Short mmCIF file of C-alpha atoms in Angstrom, two decimals:
data_model
loop_
_atom_site.label_atom_id
_atom_site.label_comp_id
_atom_site.label_asym_id
_atom_site.label_seq_id
_atom_site.Cartn_x
_atom_site.Cartn_y
_atom_site.Cartn_z
CA VAL A 1 7.12 96.68 93.45
CA SER A 2 9.99 95.34 91.38
CA PHE A 3 13.55 96.55 91.38
CA VAL A 4 13.35 97.27 87.63
CA PHE A 5 10.34 99.54 88.14
CA ILE A 6 12.08 101.45 90.95
CA SER A 7 15.30 101.84 88.95
CA ARG A 8 13.39 103.17 85.91
CA LEU A 9 11.48 105.59 88.09
CA PHE A 10 14.74 106.76 89.65
CA MET A 11 16.34 107.31 86.20
CA ARG A 12 13.35 109.40 85.08
CA TYR A 13 13.49 111.40 88.30
CA THR A 14 17.23 111.99 87.83
CA LYS A 15 16.70 113.23 84.26
CA LEU A 16 13.95 115.58 85.43
CA LEU A 17 16.19 116.95 88.20
CA LYS A 18 19.03 117.51 85.73
CA LEU A 19 16.75 119.36 83.29
CA THR A 20 15.30 121.47 86.11
CA TRP A 21 18.80 122.31 87.30
CA VAL A 22 19.87 123.45 83.82
CA ILE A 23 16.79 125.64 83.46
CA LEU A 24 17.35 127.23 86.87
CA LEU A 25 21.03 127.75 86.18
CA LEU A 26 20.37 129.45 82.89
CA THR A 27 17.58 131.67 84.15
CA ASN A 28 19.50 132.78 87.24
CA LEU A 29 23.02 133.17 85.89
CA TYR A 30 22.56 134.43 82.38
CA THR A 31 20.70 137.42 81.05
CA PRO A 32 18.70 136.20 78.10
CA CYS A 33 18.87 138.24 74.95
CA ALA A 34 16.22 137.56 72.34
CA GLY A 35 17.91 136.49 69.16
CA ALA A 36 21.38 136.41 70.73
CA GLU A 37 24.12 135.81 68.21
CA PHE A 38 27.78 134.97 68.58
CA LYS A 39 30.64 136.75 66.85
CA GLU A 40 33.56 135.23 64.98
CA LEU A 41 36.72 137.11 65.88
CA SER A 42 39.88 137.34 63.83
CA ALA A 43 43.13 137.38 65.82
CA ALA A 44 43.24 141.19 65.51
CA GLU A 45 39.65 141.53 66.75
CA PHE A 46 40.40 139.09 69.56
CA ILE A 47 43.26 141.31 70.74
CA THR A 48 41.10 144.45 70.75
CA ARG A 49 38.18 142.76 72.56
CA ASN A 50 40.35 141.01 75.13
CA THR A 51 40.12 143.19 78.23
CA ALA A 52 40.50 142.45 81.93
CA GLN A 53 36.75 141.81 82.07
CA THR A 54 36.77 139.29 79.20
CA LEU A 55 36.68 135.59 79.97
CA ILE A 56 38.78 133.57 77.51
CA VAL A 57 37.74 129.92 77.66
CA ASP A 58 39.89 127.31 75.92
CA ILE A 59 37.58 124.35 75.34
CA ARG A 60 40.21 121.92 74.03
CA ARG A 61 41.33 118.80 75.92
CA PRO A 62 44.39 118.72 78.22
CA GLU A 63 46.60 116.93 75.68
CA GLU A 64 45.84 119.69 73.16
CA TRP A 65 46.73 122.40 75.68
CA SER A 66 50.05 120.69 76.38
CA LYS A 67 50.85 120.16 72.70
CA GLY A 68 49.91 123.60 71.31
CA GLY A 69 50.07 125.90 74.30
CA VAL A 70 47.33 128.31 75.34
CA ILE A 71 46.65 132.01 74.99
CA ALA A 72 47.74 133.91 78.09
CA ASN A 73 45.00 134.35 80.72
CA SER A 74 42.83 131.61 79.21
CA LYS A 75 40.69 129.48 81.48
CA LEU A 76 40.98 125.82 80.56
CA LEU A 77 37.57 124.19 80.45
CA THR A 78 37.22 121.14 78.20
CA PHE A 79 33.86 120.93 76.45
CA PHE A 80 34.01 117.80 74.25
CA ASN A 81 35.59 114.56 75.45
CA GLN A 82 37.62 112.19 73.23
CA GLN A 83 34.42 110.69 71.83
CA GLY A 84 32.92 114.09 71.03
CA HIS A 85 30.39 113.97 73.85
CA PHE A 86 29.75 116.67 76.43
CA ASP A 87 27.99 117.17 79.75
CA LEU A 88 26.30 120.56 79.35
CA PRO A 89 25.02 120.99 82.93
CA ASP A 90 28.46 120.22 84.37
CA TRP A 91 30.23 122.49 81.88
CA LEU A 92 27.79 125.36 82.47
CA SER A 93 28.24 125.00 86.21
CA LYS A 94 32.02 125.33 85.83
CA LEU A 95 31.61 128.25 83.43
CA ALA A 96 29.33 130.03 85.90
CA ARG A 97 32.08 129.83 88.54
CA LEU A 98 34.53 131.50 86.12
CA LYS A 99 32.23 134.37 85.13
CA LYS A 100 32.64 137.56 87.13
CA THR A 101 29.17 138.91 86.31
CA LYS A 102 26.17 138.06 84.15
CA GLU A 103 27.49 140.55 81.60
CA THR A 104 31.01 139.09 81.33
CA ALA A 105 32.00 138.71 77.67
CA ILE A 106 33.18 135.20 76.76
CA ILE A 107 35.59 134.32 73.96
CA LEU A 108 35.83 130.60 73.18
CA VAL A 109 39.00 129.06 71.77
CA CYS A 110 39.72 125.63 70.27
CA ALA A 111 42.31 124.21 67.88
CA SER A 112 40.88 125.31 64.52
CA GLY A 113 37.71 127.26 65.33
CA ASN A 114 35.27 124.47 64.52
CA ARG A 115 34.45 123.28 68.04
CA SER A 116 34.44 126.79 69.51
CA LYS A 117 32.02 127.88 66.78
CA ARG A 118 29.67 125.01 67.61
CA VAL A 119 29.77 125.82 71.33
CA ALA A 120 29.34 129.56 70.68
CA LYS A 121 26.29 128.80 68.55
CA LEU A 122 24.87 126.54 71.26
CA LEU A 123 25.40 129.14 74.00
CA SER A 124 24.11 132.10 72.03
CA THR A 125 21.33 130.83 69.79
CA GLU A 126 20.09 127.82 71.76
CA LEU A 127 20.62 129.11 75.32
CA ASN A 128 20.22 132.83 74.52
CA MET A 129 23.43 133.88 76.25
CA ASN A 130 24.80 137.24 75.14
CA LYS A 131 28.36 138.48 74.63
CA ILE A 132 29.60 135.17 73.20
CA SER A 133 32.43 135.12 70.65
CA HIS A 134 34.92 132.61 69.36
CA LEU A 135 38.39 132.85 67.86
CA LYS A 136 38.06 132.14 64.15
CA ASN A 137 40.68 129.58 63.03
CA GLY A 138 41.50 128.80 66.69
CA ILE A 139 44.97 128.38 68.15
CA LYS A 140 46.33 127.20 64.79
CA GLY A 141 45.34 130.48 63.11
CA TRP A 142 46.54 132.45 66.14
CA LYS A 143 50.00 130.89 65.93
CA GLN A 144 50.15 131.14 62.10
CA GLN A 145 49.73 134.90 62.46
CA GLY A 146 52.74 135.01 64.77
CA HIS A 147 50.93 135.37 68.09
CA LEU A 148 52.40 133.64 71.11
CA THR A 149 51.04 130.92 73.35
CA ILE A 150 52.23 129.89 76.78
CA ASN A 151 52.60 126.51 78.45
CA PRO A 152 49.43 125.72 80.36
CA ASP A 153 49.30 125.22 84.09
CA LEU A 154 47.50 121.90 84.21
CA LYS A 155 47.25 121.84 88.01
CA LEU A 156 43.50 122.53 87.88
#
């Protein structure tokens, strides 16, 4: 048996394990909701929906958090890297650790609302997660409307 054959078999096995892990994670940690949809929140709606039970997830990169600040009580969890790629199983695993319950509402935040909208759509429509929202116009819109940000604690 050649080394190339074994390495290809191992790569296929690894992909299968990763896919199985994602399926198990989603079925055990999230309550599916047929036809789940995400909501776009204005800054005013964000304020009214932001309760102690809400999980605010800022999906920007660390340099963006440092440059623009973050909304108080946000959890910093980068989704896209510099090249625009993401590792969904890893990100979902980290998100699961932040959620208090299956029913925890999640509000996603990015710089302008574009990335958070894409992630909200992925989570709600593709993965059938419920109670997903995103901040329309992101941190830029938040700050333009006079709302404050704080310096992030990057000791994660």
